[in-house]
Coordinates of N, CA and C in Angstrom, one line a residue:
M275 N 76.2 139.7 81.6 CA 75.4 139.0 81.8 C 76.1 136.9 81.4
N276 N 76.1 136.9 80.0 CA 75.8 135.3 79.7 C 77.5 134.9 79.7
E277 N 78.7 136.0 79.9 CA 79.8 135.6 80.2 C 79.8 134.5 81.9
L278 N 79.1 135.4 83.0 CA 79.0 134.4 83.8 C 77.7 133.1 83.5
L279 N 77.2 133.6 83.3 CA 75.6 132.3 82.6 C 76.7 131.0 82.3
K280 N 77.0 131.3 81.5 CA 78.1 130.0 80.7 C 79.0 129.5 81.1
A281 N 79.7 130.4 82.5 CA 80.6 129.8 83.1 C 80.1 129.4 84.6
G282 N 78.7 129.0 84.5 CA 78.3 128.7 85.3 C 77.9 129.4 86.6
K283 N 78.8 130.8 86.6 CA 78.1 131.2 88.6 C 77.1 132.1 88.1
K284 N 76.6 132.6 89.2 CA 75.4 133.0 89.3 C 75.5 134.1 90.0
L285 N 74.7 134.9 89.0 CA 74.3 136.6 89.2 C 74.4 137.3 90.6
P286 N 75.4 138.6 90.5 CA 75.9 139.1 91.7 C 73.7 139.4 92.9
K287 N 73.6 139.1 94.0 CA 73.1 139.2 94.7 C 72.1 140.5 94.5
G288 N 71.2 141.2 94.4 CA 70.0 142.3 94.2 C 69.9 142.3 92.6
F289 N 71.5 141.5 92.1 CA 70.7 142.5 90.6 C 69.5 141.5 90.0
D290 N 68.6 143.0 89.3 CA 68.4 143.0 88.6 C 68.4 143.0 86.9
P291 N 67.8 141.7 86.0 CA 68.7 141.8 85.1 C 67.9 142.7 83.5
K292 N 66.9 143.1 84.0 CA 65.6 144.2 83.6 C 66.0 145.8 83.9
E293 N 67.0 145.9 84.3 CA 67.3 148.0 85.0 C 68.9 148.2 83.5
A294 N 68.0 149.2 83.1 CA 69.4 149.7 82.0 C 69.8 150.5 83.0
V295 N 71.3 150.4 82.2 CA 72.1 150.9 82.7 C 72.4 151.6 81.7
T296 N 72.5 153.1 82.9 CA 72.0 154.3 82.6 C 73.2 154.9 83.4
I297 N 74.0 156.5 83.1 CA 74.9 156.4 84.6 C 74.3 156.7 85.9
G298 N 72.3 157.5 85.5 CA 71.9 157.2 86.8 C 72.0 155.6 87.8
S299 N 72.0 154.5 86.3 CA 71.9 153.9 87.4 C 73.2 153.2 88.2
L300 N 74.5 153.7 87.7 CA 76.0 153.0 88.2 C 76.0 153.9 88.9
I301 N 75.7 154.6 89.6 CA 76.1 155.9 90.9 C 74.3 155.9 91.5
N302 N 73.4 155.1 91.1 CA 72.0 155.1 92.7 C 73.1 154.4 93.2
P303 N 72.7 154.5 94.3 CA 73.6 153.5 95.8 C 72.4 152.3 96.4
R304 N 71.6 152.3 95.2 CA 70.6 150.9 95.5 C 71.3 149.5 94.4
S305 N 71.5 150.1 93.4 CA 72.3 149.8 92.2 C 73.2 148.5 92.2
K306 N 73.5 148.3 93.3 CA 74.9 147.8 93.6 C 75.2 146.5 92.4
G307 N 74.0 145.7 92.3 CA 74.5 144.7 91.4 C 75.0 144.5 90.5
I308 N 74.2 145.9 89.4 CA 74.3 146.4 88.6 C 76.4 147.1 88.2
R309 N 76.8 147.2 89.1 CA 77.9 147.3 89.1 C 79.1 146.7 89.0
K310 N 78.4 145.3 89.5 CA 79.0 144.0 90.3 C 79.0 143.8 88.5
I311 N 78.5 143.9 87.5 CA 78.3 143.4 85.5 C 79.0 144.3 85.4
I312 N 78.6 146.1 85.1 CA 79.0 146.1 84.9 C 79.8 147.5 85.2
K313 N 81.4 147.5 85.2 CA 82.2 148.4 86.1 C 81.8 150.2 85.7
P314 N 81.5 151.1 86.5 CA 81.0 151.9 85.8 C 82.3 152.6 85.4
I315 N 83.6 152.7 85.6 CA 85.3 152.8 85.4 C 84.7 152.9 83.9
D316 N 84.9 151.4 82.8 CA 84.8 151.3 82.2 C 83.5 151.7 81.5
F317 N 82.9 151.7 81.2 CA 81.6 152.4 81.3 C 82.2 153.7 80.5
L318 N 82.7 154.4 81.5 CA 82.6 155.7 80.8 C 83.8 155.8 79.7
V319 N 85.2 154.9 80.1 CA 86.0 154.0 79.4 C 85.3 154.4 78.3
K320 N 85.0 153.3 78.6 CA 85.4 152.6 77.0 C 83.3 152.8 76.1
G321 N 82.0 153.3 77.1 CA 81.0 153.9 77.0 C 80.3 154.8 75.8
I322 N 80.6 156.0 76.8 CA 80.6 157.0 76.5 C 82.2 158.2 76.6
G323 N 82.9 157.6 77.6 CA 83.9 158.4 76.9 C 84.3 158.7 75.6
P324 N 84.4 157.7 74.9 CA 84.9 158.2 73.6 C 84.5 159.1 72.5
Q325 N 82.5 159.4 73.3 CA 81.7 159.8 72.3 C 82.1 161.3 73.3
L326 N 81.9 161.7 73.7 CA 82.7 162.6 74.5 C 83.0 163.7 74.4
G327 N 84.4 162.6 74.1 CA 86.1 162.4 73.1 C 85.8 163.5 72.6
R328 N 85.1 162.6 71.4 CA 85.4 163.6 69.7 C 84.4 165.1 70.3
L329 N 84.4 165.2 71.0 CA 83.1 166.7 71.0 C 83.9 167.3 71.3
I330 N 85.0 166.6 72.3 CA 86.1 168.2 73.3 C 87.3 168.5 72.4
V331 N 87.9 167.6 72.2 CA 89.2 167.0 70.9 C 89.4 168.0 70.0
I332 N 88.1 167.4 69.1 CA 88.2 167.9 67.5 C 88.0 169.2 67.2
P333 N 86.9 169.7 68.0 CA 86.4 171.0 68.4 C 87.7 171.8 68.6
S334 N 89.0 171.7 69.7 CA 90.4 171.8 70.2 C 90.6 171.7 69.5
A335 N 91.2 171.0 68.6 CA 92.2 171.1 67.6 C 91.7 172.0 66.2
L336 N 91.0 172.0 66.1 CA 90.7 173.4 65.0 C 90.7 174.4 65.3
S337 N 90.1 174.3 66.6 CA 90.5 176.1 67.5 C 92.1 176.6 67.5
L338 N 93.7 176.2 66.9 CA 94.3 176.1 67.5 C 94.1 176.6 65.4
V339 N 93.6 176.4 65.3 CA 94.5 176.6 63.8 C 94.3 179.2 63.7
P340 N 95.2 179.0 62.9 CA 95.5 180.5 63.0 C 94.4 181.4 62.3
N341 N 94.3 182.5 63.0 CA 93.1 183.5 62.6 C 91.6 182.7 63.1
V342 N 91.1 181.4 61.7 CA 89.5 180.9 62.1 C 89.7 179.8 63.0
G343 N 90.7 180.3 63.7 CA 90.3 178.3 64.8 C 89.0 178.6 65.8
S344 N 88.7 180.2 65.8 CA 88.0 179.2 66.7 C 86.4 179.6 66.1
S345 N 86.1 180.2 64.7 CA 84.9 179.7 63.9 C 84.9 178.4 63.6
L346 N 86.2 177.7 63.3 CA 86.2 175.9 62.8 C 85.5 175.4 63.8
A347 N 85.6 175.8 64.9 CA 86.1 174.6 66.4 C 84.3 175.6 66.4
V348 N 83.3 175.8 66.1 CA 82.0 175.7 66.9 C 81.3 175.4 66.0
H349 N 81.6 175.8 64.1 CA 81.3 174.7 63.7 C 81.2 173.5 63.2
A350 N 82.5 172.9 64.2 CA 82.8 171.3 64.3 C 82.1 170.9 65.3
L351 N 81.4 171.6 66.3 CA 80.4 171.3 67.6 C 79.3 170.7 67.0
V352 N 79.2 172.2 66.6 CA 77.6 172.1 65.9 C 77.4 171.3 65.4
N353 N 78.3 170.6 63.8 CA 78.0 169.2 63.3 C 78.4 168.3 63.8
L354 N 78.9 168.0 64.7 CA 79.5 167.2 65.6 C 77.9 167.0 66.5
I355 N 77.5 167.9 66.8 CA 75.8 167.6 68.2 C 74.6 167.5 66.8
L356 N 74.5 167.7 65.4 CA 73.8 167.6 64.7 C 74.1 166.4 64.4
A357 N 75.0 165.9 64.1 CA 75.0 165.1 63.4 C 74.5 163.5 64.5
E358 N 75.4 163.6 65.6 CA 74.6 162.5 67.0 C 73.4 162.5 67.1
L359 N 72.3 163.8 66.9 CA 70.8 164.5 66.8 C 70.6 163.1 65.3
L360 N 71.1 163.7 64.5 CA 70.6 162.4 63.4 C 70.7 161.2 63.7
T361 N 71.8 160.9 63.8 CA 72.1 159.2 63.8 C 70.9 158.8 65.3
N362 N 70.9 159.1 66.0 CA 70.1 159.1 67.0 C 68.7 158.5 67.0
V363 N 67.5 160.1 65.9 CA 66.6 160.0 66.0 C 66.5 158.9 64.0
H364 N 68.2 158.8 63.4 CA 67.6 157.1 62.8 C 67.6 156.0 63.2
S365 N 68.3 156.2 63.8 CA 68.9 155.1 64.7 C 67.0 154.6 65.3
F366 N 66.7 155.6 65.8 CA 65.8 154.6 66.9 C 64.4 155.0 65.7
I367 N 64.3 155.4 64.5 CA 63.1 155.0 63.7 C 63.3 154.3 62.9
T368 N 64.6 153.0 62.7 CA 64.8 152.0 62.2 C 64.7 150.6 62.7
I369 N 65.0 151.2 64.1 CA 65.5 149.9 65.2 C 64.3 149.8 66.3
V370 N 64.1 150.8 67.3 CA 63.1 150.9 68.0 C 61.6 150.7 67.4
T371 N 61.3 151.0 66.3 CA 59.4 151.0 65.4 C 59.1 149.0 64.8
N372 N 60.2 148.5 64.5 CA 60.2 147.2 64.2 C 59.9 146.3 65.6
H373 N 59.8 147.0 66.6 CA 59.8 145.4 67.5 C 58.6 145.9 68.3
C374 N 57.9 147.3 67.3 CA 56.8 148.0 68.8 C 55.4 148.2 68.4
G375 N 54.6 148.2 68.7 CA 53.7 148.1 68.0 C 52.2 147.0 68.6
E376 N 51.0 147.5 68.2 CA 49.5 147.5 68.9 C 49.8 146.2 68.6
D377 N 50.4 145.4 67.0 CA 50.2 144.0 66.6 C 50.9 143.3 67.0
M378 N 51.8 143.5 67.9 CA 53.3 142.6 68.4 C 53.2 142.3 69.2
Y379 N 54.2 141.1 69.7 CA 53.9 140.6 70.8 C 55.1 140.6 71.9
T380 N 54.5 140.5 72.7 CA 55.4 140.1 74.3 C 55.4 139.0 75.0
F381 N 56.6 138.4 75.4 CA 56.6 137.1 76.0 C 57.0 137.1 77.0
D382 N 56.0 136.5 78.2 CA 56.5 136.1 79.7 C 57.2 135.5 80.4
D383 N 58.2 134.1 79.1 CA 59.1 133.6 79.1 C 59.9 133.5 77.9
T384 N 60.6 132.1 78.6 CA 61.7 131.9 77.7 C 61.6 130.2 77.1
V385 N 62.3 130.3 75.8 CA 62.1 129.6 75.0 C 63.6 128.6 74.4
K386 N 63.4 126.9 73.9 CA 65.4 127.7 73.5 C 65.1 127.9 72.4
P387 N 66.6 127.9 71.7 CA 66.8 128.3 70.3 C 66.9 127.0 69.6
K388 N 66.2 127.5 68.4 CA 65.9 126.6 66.9 C 65.2 125.5 66.6
T389 N 64.2 126.5 67.9 CA 62.8 125.4 68.5 C 61.7 126.2 67.4
G390 N 60.7 125.9 67.6 CA 59.5 125.9 66.7 C 58.9 127.0 66.8
S391 N 58.5 127.1 68.5 CA 58.5 127.9 68.9 C 59.5 128.9 68.5
F392 N 60.9 129.0 69.1 CA 61.6 130.1 68.9 C 61.4 130.8 67.5
Y393 N 60.9 130.1 66.3 CA 61.1 130.7 65.2 C 59.7 131.5 64.8
V394 N 59.0 130.8 65.5 CA 57.7 131.7 65.3 C 57.6 133.5 65.8
R395 N 58.3 133.0 67.1 CA 58.6 133.9 67.7 C 59.5 135.7 67.1
Q396 N 60.3 134.8 66.8 CA 61.0 135.5 66.1 C 60.1 136.5 65.1
V397 N 59.0 136.0 64.5 CA 58.5 136.4 63.9 C 57.7 137.0 64.1
I398 N 56.9 136.7 64.8 CA 55.1 137.5 65.7 C 56.4 138.8 66.2
G399 N 57.7 138.8 66.5 CA 57.9 140.4 67.4 C 59.0 141.0 66.9
S400 N 58.6 140.6 65.6 CA 59.4 141.9 65.1 C 58.7 142.5 63.2
V401 N 59.3 143.0 63.1 CA 58.1 144.3 61.7 C 59.2 144.4 60.2
N402 N 59.2 144.0 59.4 CA 59.7 144.4 58.6 C 59.4 145.7 57.7
Y403 N 59.5 146.6 56.7 CA 59.1 148.1 56.2 C 59.9 147.1 54.6
A404 N 59.7 148.7 53.6 CA 59.9 148.7 53.3 C 60.8 147.7 52.1
A405 N 61.4 146.4 50.7 CA 62.7 146.5 50.7 C 62.8 145.8 49.8
G406 N 63.6 145.3 49.0 CA 63.9 144.2 48.4 C 64.1 145.2 46.5
T407 N 64.3 146.0 47.1 CA 66.4 147.3 45.9 C 67.0 147.4 46.6
D408 N 67.7 147.6 46.1 CA 69.1 148.5 46.6 C 69.4 149.2 47.2
I409 N 68.5 150.5 46.6 CA 68.7 151.8 47.5 C 68.0 151.6 48.2
I410 N 66.4 151.3 48.7 CA 65.7 151.2 49.6 C 66.0 150.6 51.2
D411 N 66.9 149.4 51.0 CA 68.4 148.6 51.5 C 68.8 149.5 52.7
F412 N 69.4 150.4 50.9 CA 70.3 150.5 51.3 C 70.2 152.2 52.9
W413 N 69.7 152.6 52.1 CA 68.3 153.2 53.4 C 68.4 153.5 54.4
H414 N 67.5 152.2 54.5 CA 67.0 151.4 55.7 C 68.1 151.0 56.8
G415 N 69.9 150.7 55.6 CA 70.8 150.3 56.7 C 70.2 148.4 57.1
F416 N 70.1 148.3 55.9 CA 69.3 146.6 56.1 C 68.7 146.5 57.3
L417 N 67.9 147.9 58.0 CA 67.0 147.2 58.6 C 65.3 147.2 59.1
N418 N 65.4 147.0 56.9 CA 63.7 147.1 57.3 C 63.7 145.3 56.8
Y419 N 64.5 144.2 57.1 CA 65.1 142.5 56.8 C 65.4 142.0 59.1
Q420 N 64.3 143.6 59.2 CA 64.5 142.2 60.3 C 63.7 140.8 61.2
I421 N 62.8 140.9 60.3 CA 62.4 138.8 60.5 C 63.1 138.3 60.1
E422 N 63.8 138.4 58.9 CA 65.3 138.2 58.7 C 66.2 137.5 59.6
H423 N 66.3 138.4 60.1 CA 67.4 139.3 60.9 C 67.8 138.2 61.4
H424 N 66.4 138.5 62.1 CA 65.9 137.3 64.0 C 65.5 135.6 63.7
V425 N 65.5 135.0 62.7 CA 65.3 134.1 61.7 C 66.6 133.8 61.8
Y426 N 67.7 134.2 60.8 CA 68.8 134.0 60.0 C 69.9 134.8 60.7
P427 N 69.9 134.9 62.2 CA 71.2 136.2 62.2 C 72.1 136.2 62.0
D428 N 73.0 134.7 60.9 CA 73.7 135.0 60.0 C 74.3 134.8 58.6
L429 N 72.9 135.6 59.1 CA 73.1 135.1 56.7 C 73.5 137.0 56.8
S430 N 73.9 136.7 55.4 CA 74.7 138.6 54.8 C 73.7 139.0 55.0
M431 N 73.9 140.6 54.9 CA 72.5 141.5 54.4 C 72.3 141.5 52.8
M432 N 73.5 141.1 51.7 CA 73.1 140.8 50.9 C 72.2 140.1 50.5
Q433 N 71.6 138.9 51.2 CA 70.7 137.3 51.3 C 70.2 138.2 51.6
Y434 N 68.9 138.6 52.2 CA 68.5 139.7 52.7 C 67.3 139.4 51.9
Q435 N 67.1 140.3 50.4 CA 67.1 140.1 49.9 C 65.5 139.0 48.4
K436 N 66.9 137.9 49.2 CA 66.5 136.4 48.4 C 65.6 135.6 49.4
G437 N 66.0 136.2 50.5 CA 65.5 135.0 52.0 C 63.6 135.8 51.8
A438 N 63.9 137.1 51.8 CA 63.0 137.3 52.3 C 61.8 136.9 52.4
P439 N 61.6 136.9 50.6 CA 59.9 136.2 50.0 C 59.8 134.7 50.0
R440 N 61.4 133.8 50.2 CA 61.0 132.6 50.9 C 60.0 132.1 51.9
L441 N 61.1 133.3 52.9 CA 60.2 133.6 54.3 C 58.7 134.1 54.9
K442 N 58.2 134.8 53.7 CA 57.1 135.6 53.9 C 55.9 134.4 52.9
A443 N 57.0 133.5 51.9 CA 55.8 132.3 51.5 C 55.6 131.4 52.6
I444 N 56.6 131.2 53.4 CA 55.8 129.7 54.3 C 55.0 130.3 55.6
C445 N 55.3 131.7 55.5 CA 54.6 131.9 56.8 C 53.5 132.0 56.5
E446 N 52.9 132.6 55.6 CA 51.6 132.3 54.4 C 50.7 131.7 54.5
K447 N 51.9 130.3 54.3 CA 51.5 129.3 54.7 C 51.1 128.1 55.0
H448 N 51.6 128.8 56.6 CA 51.1 127.5 57.9 C 50.5 129.4 59.2
G449 N 49.9 130.4 58.0 CA 48.8 131.4 58.5 C 50.4 131.8 59.8
V450 N 51.4 132.2 59.7 CA 52.1 132.7 60.9 C 52.5 134.5 60.1
P451 N 51.3 135.4 61.3 CA 51.4 136.8 60.7 C 52.5 137.1 60.5
Y452 N 52.8 137.5 59.1 CA 54.2 138.0 59.1 C 54.0 139.6 58.3
I453 N 54.4 140.5 59.2 CA 54.0 142.1 58.9 C 54.9 143.0 58.2
Q454 N 54.6 143.5 57.2 CA 55.3 144.7 56.4 C 54.3 145.4 56.1
E455 N 55.1 147.1 56.5 CA 54.5 148.3 56.3 C 55.5 148.8 56.2
S456 N 55.7 150.4 55.9 CA 55.9 151.8 55.6 C 57.0 152.1 57.5
V457 N 57.5 152.8 57.3 CA 58.0 153.2 58.6 C 57.5 153.6 59.5
F458 N 57.1 154.7 58.5 CA 56.3 155.6 59.0 C 55.1 155.5 60.1
E459 N 54.1 154.3 59.5 CA 53.5 153.7 59.5 C 53.8 153.1 61.0
R460 N 55.2 152.8 61.4 CA 55.6 151.9 62.2 C 56.3 153.3 63.2
F461 N 56.5 154.1 63.3 CA 56.7 155.3 63.8 C 55.0 155.7 64.5
R462 N 54.3 155.6 63.6 CA 53.2 156.5 64.4 C 52.6 155.5 65.3
K463 N 52.6 154.1 65.2 CA 52.0 152.9 66.0 C 53.4 153.0 67.6
T464 N 54.3 152.9 67.4 CA 55.1 153.4 68.3 C 54.9 154.2 68.7
V465 N 54.6 155.5 68.7 CA 53.8 156.1 69.1 C 52.7 156.6 70.2
D466 N 52.4 155.6 69.3 CA 51.0 155.0 70.4 C 51.2 153.9 71.7
I467 N 52.2 153.8 72.0 CA 53.0 153.0 72.9 C 53.5 153.5 73.9
M468 N 54.0 154.5 73.4 CA 54.9 155.9 74.7 C 53.7 156.6 74.5
V469 N 53.1 156.7 74.6 CA 51.8 157.5 74.7 C 51.2 156.9 74.9
G470 N 50.7 155.9 75.1 CA 49.2 155.1 76.6 C 47.8 155.6 75.5
S471 N 47.9 155.3 74.4 CA 46.4 154.9 73.2 C 46.8 154.0 73.4
T472 N 47.4 153.0 72.8 CA 47.7 151.7 73.0 C 48.6 150.5 72.9
S473 N 48.3 149.2 73.7 CA 49.2 148.3 74.0 C 49.8 147.1 73.7
M474 N 50.8 146.8 73.4 CA 51.6 144.9 72.9 C 50.4 144.5 73.3
R475 N 51.1 143.6 72.5 CA 49.4 142.0 72.7 C 50.9 141.2 73.6
T476 N 49.9 140.1 74.4 CA 50.8 139.0 75.7 C 50.3 138.3 74.5
F477 N 51.6 137.6 74.6 CA 51.6 135.8 72.7 C 51.3 135.4 74.8
P478 N 50.5 133.9 74.2 CA 49.8 132.9 75.2 C 50.6 131.8 75.1
T479 N 51.6 132.2 76.1 CA 53.0 131.2 75.8 C 52.7 129.6 76.5
E480 N 51.1 129.5 77.3 CA 50.9 128.4 78.0 C 50.4 127.2 76.4
Y481 N 50.5 127.8 75.3 CA 50.3 127.3 74.3 C 51.5 126.8 73.6
E482 N 52.5 127.2 74.2 CA 54.0 126.6 73.4 C 54.0 124.6 74.1
P483 N 54.8 124.6 73.0 CA 55.1 122.7 73.3 C 56.3 123.2 74.4
E484 N 55.9 122.2 75.4 CA 56.6 121.7 76.9 C 58.3 122.0 76.4
K485 N 58.4 121.0 75.6 CA 59.7 120.8 75.5 C 60.5 121.8 74.8
D486 N 59.7 122.8 74.0 CA 60.6 123.8 74.1 C 61.4 124.8 74.3
K487 N 60.5 124.7 76.1 CA 60.6 125.8 77.0 C 62.2 125.6 77.7
A488 N 63.0 126.8 77.3 CA 64.4 126.7 78.2 C 64.0 126.5 79.7
G489 N 63.5 127.1 80.3 CA 63.1 126.3 82.0 C 63.7 127.9 82.6
K490 N 64.1 127.9 83.8 CA 63.9 128.7 84.8 C 65.7 128.7 84.7
A491 N 66.4 128.2 84.0 CA 68.2 128.1 83.8 C 68.3 129.1 82.3
G492 N 66.8 129.3 81.8 CA 66.9 130.4 81.0 C 67.9 130.1 79.4
V493 N 69.0 130.9 78.6 CA 69.3 130.5 77.7 C 70.1 132.0 77.1
A494 N 71.2 131.2 77.7 CA 73.1 131.8 77.7 C 73.9 131.4 76.6
W495 N 74.0 133.2 75.0 CA 74.0 132.2 73.7 C 75.6 133.1 74.2
E496 N 75.8 131.8 73.0 CA 77.4 131.1 73.1 C 78.0 132.4 72.4
S497 N 77.3 132.2 71.8 CA 78.5 133.4 70.7 C 77.5 135.0 70.1
S498 N 77.7 136.3 69.3 CA 77.3 136.9 69.4 C 76.8 136.9 68.0
N499 N 77.5 136.4 66.8 CA 77.7 135.9 65.7 C 76.4 134.9 65.4
G500 N 76.7 133.9 66.1 CA 75.9 132.8 66.4 C 74.8 132.6 67.1
A501 N 74.0 133.4 66.9 CA 73.1 133.8 68.2 C 72.3 133.2 68.2
I502 N 71.8 131.9 67.3 CA 71.3 131.2 67.7 C 71.6 129.2 68.5
D503 N 72.8 129.9 68.7 CA 74.1 128.5 69.1 C 73.2 128.4 70.2
G504 N 73.3 128.9 71.2 CA 73.5 128.7 72.8 C 72.3 128.0 73.5

């Protein structure tokens, strides 16, 4: 999408930017637009292909070992599947939960990068977990500094420890909510959203300065590294 927008081209007719890219959407006859953005063959070869390949190639190679091949293949397959499940659970708990909860905001329009409204949104739309030590930060994969990650996308992970207290102090000074809770509490709040017990807040974007608004053109990011250069 960004490549097309940067090239000044229009998005394909019938394409829904909010539609999730899944196997179902790629084979759905009604989802013609999404297949013009993401080719099903590319999704198979570059996306799920390598993951499925590991589950087939590694156990198959081990099955060729004399006498113990079948046992090694089964154990390898079970370990690969369990590792995938563990990785996905860890990723979900450390990524989804710091953007979800009844104290988090959703936005119905887009603002320009490097504006006051942009930076406020990064803070009130993200949550930090326990942080400050190498051990805690390592086990969180440094995703416990989600607010700093959004405000300073080019900052190295090792600098998050230094930047977080300063950003938190700035937010306290200006009355901007800077939320930091345990990952388990955030998981509970995420589940509440998932089952419909609570809902996320809608941010009153009409109070933001008009000069900060991106307008109908939206925002096309120049690069993935310098995420606020768009």
